[in-house]
Coordinates of C-alpha atoms in Angstrom, one line a residue:
X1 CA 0.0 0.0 0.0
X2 CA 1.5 3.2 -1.1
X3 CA 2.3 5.5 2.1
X4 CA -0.2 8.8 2.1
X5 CA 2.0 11.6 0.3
X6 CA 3.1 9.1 -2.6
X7 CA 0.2 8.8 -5.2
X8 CA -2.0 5.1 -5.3
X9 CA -0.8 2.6 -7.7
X10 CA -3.3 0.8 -10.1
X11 CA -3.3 -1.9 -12.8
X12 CA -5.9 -1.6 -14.8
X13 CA -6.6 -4.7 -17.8
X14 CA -8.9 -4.5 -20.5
X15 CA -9.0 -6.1 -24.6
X16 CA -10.5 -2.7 -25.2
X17 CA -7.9 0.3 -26.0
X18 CA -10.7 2.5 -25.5
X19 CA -11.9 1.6 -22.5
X20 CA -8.2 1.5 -21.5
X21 CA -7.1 5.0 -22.7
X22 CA -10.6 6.2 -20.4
X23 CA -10.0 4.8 -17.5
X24 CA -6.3 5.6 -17.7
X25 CA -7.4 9.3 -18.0
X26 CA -9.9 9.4 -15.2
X27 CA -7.7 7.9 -12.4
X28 CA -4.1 10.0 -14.0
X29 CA -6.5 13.4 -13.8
X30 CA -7.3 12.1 -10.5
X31 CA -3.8 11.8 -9.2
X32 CA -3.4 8.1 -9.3
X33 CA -0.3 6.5 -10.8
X34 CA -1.8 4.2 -13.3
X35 CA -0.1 1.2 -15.5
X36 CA -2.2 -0.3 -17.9
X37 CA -2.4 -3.9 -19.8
X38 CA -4.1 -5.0 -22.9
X39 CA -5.4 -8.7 -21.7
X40 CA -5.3 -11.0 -19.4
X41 CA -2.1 -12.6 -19.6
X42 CA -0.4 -9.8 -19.4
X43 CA -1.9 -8.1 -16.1
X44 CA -0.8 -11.0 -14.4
X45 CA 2.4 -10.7 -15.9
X46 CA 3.0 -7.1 -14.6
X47 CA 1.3 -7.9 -11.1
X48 CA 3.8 -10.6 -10.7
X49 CA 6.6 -8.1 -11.3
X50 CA 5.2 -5.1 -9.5
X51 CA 3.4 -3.5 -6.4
X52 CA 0.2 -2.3 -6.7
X53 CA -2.6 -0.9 -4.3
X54 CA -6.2 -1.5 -6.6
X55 CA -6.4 -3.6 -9.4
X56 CA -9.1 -3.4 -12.2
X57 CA -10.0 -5.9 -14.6
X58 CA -12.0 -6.3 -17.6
X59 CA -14.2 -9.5 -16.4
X60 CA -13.9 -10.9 -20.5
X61 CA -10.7 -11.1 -22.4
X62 CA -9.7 -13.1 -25.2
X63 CA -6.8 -15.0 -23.9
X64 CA -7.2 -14.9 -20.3
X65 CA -10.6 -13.8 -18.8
X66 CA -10.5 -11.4 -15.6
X67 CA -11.9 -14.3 -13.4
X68 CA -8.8 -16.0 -14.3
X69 CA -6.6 -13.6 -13.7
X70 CA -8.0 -12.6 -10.6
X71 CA -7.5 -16.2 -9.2
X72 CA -3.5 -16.0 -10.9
X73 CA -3.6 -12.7 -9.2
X74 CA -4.7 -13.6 -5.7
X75 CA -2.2 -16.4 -5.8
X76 CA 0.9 -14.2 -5.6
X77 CA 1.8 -13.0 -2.0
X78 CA 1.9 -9.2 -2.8
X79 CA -1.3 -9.1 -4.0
X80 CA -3.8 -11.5 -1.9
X81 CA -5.4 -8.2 -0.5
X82 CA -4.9 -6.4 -2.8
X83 CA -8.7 -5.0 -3.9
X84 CA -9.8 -6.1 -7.2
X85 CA -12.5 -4.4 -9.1
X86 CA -14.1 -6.3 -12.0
X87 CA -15.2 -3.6 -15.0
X88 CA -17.8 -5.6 -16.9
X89 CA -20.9 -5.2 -19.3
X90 CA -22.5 -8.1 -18.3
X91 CA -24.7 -7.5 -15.0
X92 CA -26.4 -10.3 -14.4
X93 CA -26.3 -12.4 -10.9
X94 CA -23.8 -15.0 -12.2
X95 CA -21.2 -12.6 -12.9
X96 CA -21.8 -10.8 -9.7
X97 CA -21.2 -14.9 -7.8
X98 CA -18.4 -15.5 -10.3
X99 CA -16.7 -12.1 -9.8
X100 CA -16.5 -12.9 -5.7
X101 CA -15.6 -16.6 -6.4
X102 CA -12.4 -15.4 -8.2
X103 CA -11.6 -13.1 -5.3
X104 CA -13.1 -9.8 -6.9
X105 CA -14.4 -7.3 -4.3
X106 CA -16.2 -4.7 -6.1
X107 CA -18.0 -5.0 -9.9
X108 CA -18.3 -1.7 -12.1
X109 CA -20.6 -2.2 -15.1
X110 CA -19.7 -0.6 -18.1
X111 CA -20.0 2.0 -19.5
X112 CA -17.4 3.2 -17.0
X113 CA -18.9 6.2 -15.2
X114 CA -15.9 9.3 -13.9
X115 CA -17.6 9.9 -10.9
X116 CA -18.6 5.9 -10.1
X117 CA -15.4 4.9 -11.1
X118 CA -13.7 7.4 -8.7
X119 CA -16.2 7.1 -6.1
X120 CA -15.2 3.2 -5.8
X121 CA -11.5 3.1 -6.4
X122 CA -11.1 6.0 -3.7
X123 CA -13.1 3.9 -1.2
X124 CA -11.3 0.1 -1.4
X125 CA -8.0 2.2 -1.5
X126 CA -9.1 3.5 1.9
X127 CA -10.3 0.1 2.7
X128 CA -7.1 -1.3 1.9
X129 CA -4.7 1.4 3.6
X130 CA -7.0 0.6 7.2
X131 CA -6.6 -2.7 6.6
X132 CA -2.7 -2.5 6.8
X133 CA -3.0 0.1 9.6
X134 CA -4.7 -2.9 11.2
X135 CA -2.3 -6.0 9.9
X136 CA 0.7 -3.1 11.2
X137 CA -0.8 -2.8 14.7
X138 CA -2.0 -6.9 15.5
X139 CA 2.3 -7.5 14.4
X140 CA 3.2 -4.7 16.4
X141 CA 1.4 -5.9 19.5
X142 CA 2.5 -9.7 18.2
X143 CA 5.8 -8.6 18.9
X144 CA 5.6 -6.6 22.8

């Protein structure tokens, strides 16, 4: 989790370059330091070698589907809290179940909204800097 002053890290994945270069936009012109990934393989890829503090997948890709690489994801140590936000034009029940069943937290449904997309990222990244306050302070205590 990126300390306070330095700017969050995200990994957005999508097939679409569209819906790539928007999201990219939104978070950059909201401050957030942003890497993005055409496909599946390759977010897991570039989660494997990097740190990040939200990651946001496209819930359908050719090659690798986001469910997939949520599971590939959630498997690396550096990432297995790392909130994960499925972005996703299908909104029925089953992807909702198969969204959490990968390890997803949060589903966006396309088209990606600025303020809903903003609105969400800003509240797991919260959700995810308490929960290391709270992982920092149960070792700290471990360890008196």
């Amino acid at each position: 989790m990126a300390p306070m002053n330095t700017p969050a890290r995200i990994l957005v994945a999508d097939d679409n370059v569209q819906v790539l270069a928007l999201v990219e936009a939104i978070l950059a012109s909201a401050g957030y330091e942003v890497t993005v990934c055409e496909g599946g393989n390759r977010v897991v890829e570039a989660a494997r070698s990097g740190s990040f503090d939200l990651i946001l997948l496209d819930g359908m890709m050719p090659d690798l589907s986001g469910f997939e690489a949520c599971e590939l994801i959630r498997a690396q140590p550096q990432h297995d809290r790392t909130p994960i936000v499925f972005m996703t034009g299908l909104t029925d029940d089953g992807t909702f179940e198969d969204a959490t069943a990968a390890g997803g937290d949060e589903v966006l449904s396309k088209p990606i909204r600025r303020s809903t997309l903003l609105l969400r990222v800003g509240s797991l990244l919260q959700m995810g800097r308490l929960r290391a306050e709270r992982d920092r302070s149960r070792r700290e205590r471990a360890e008196l």
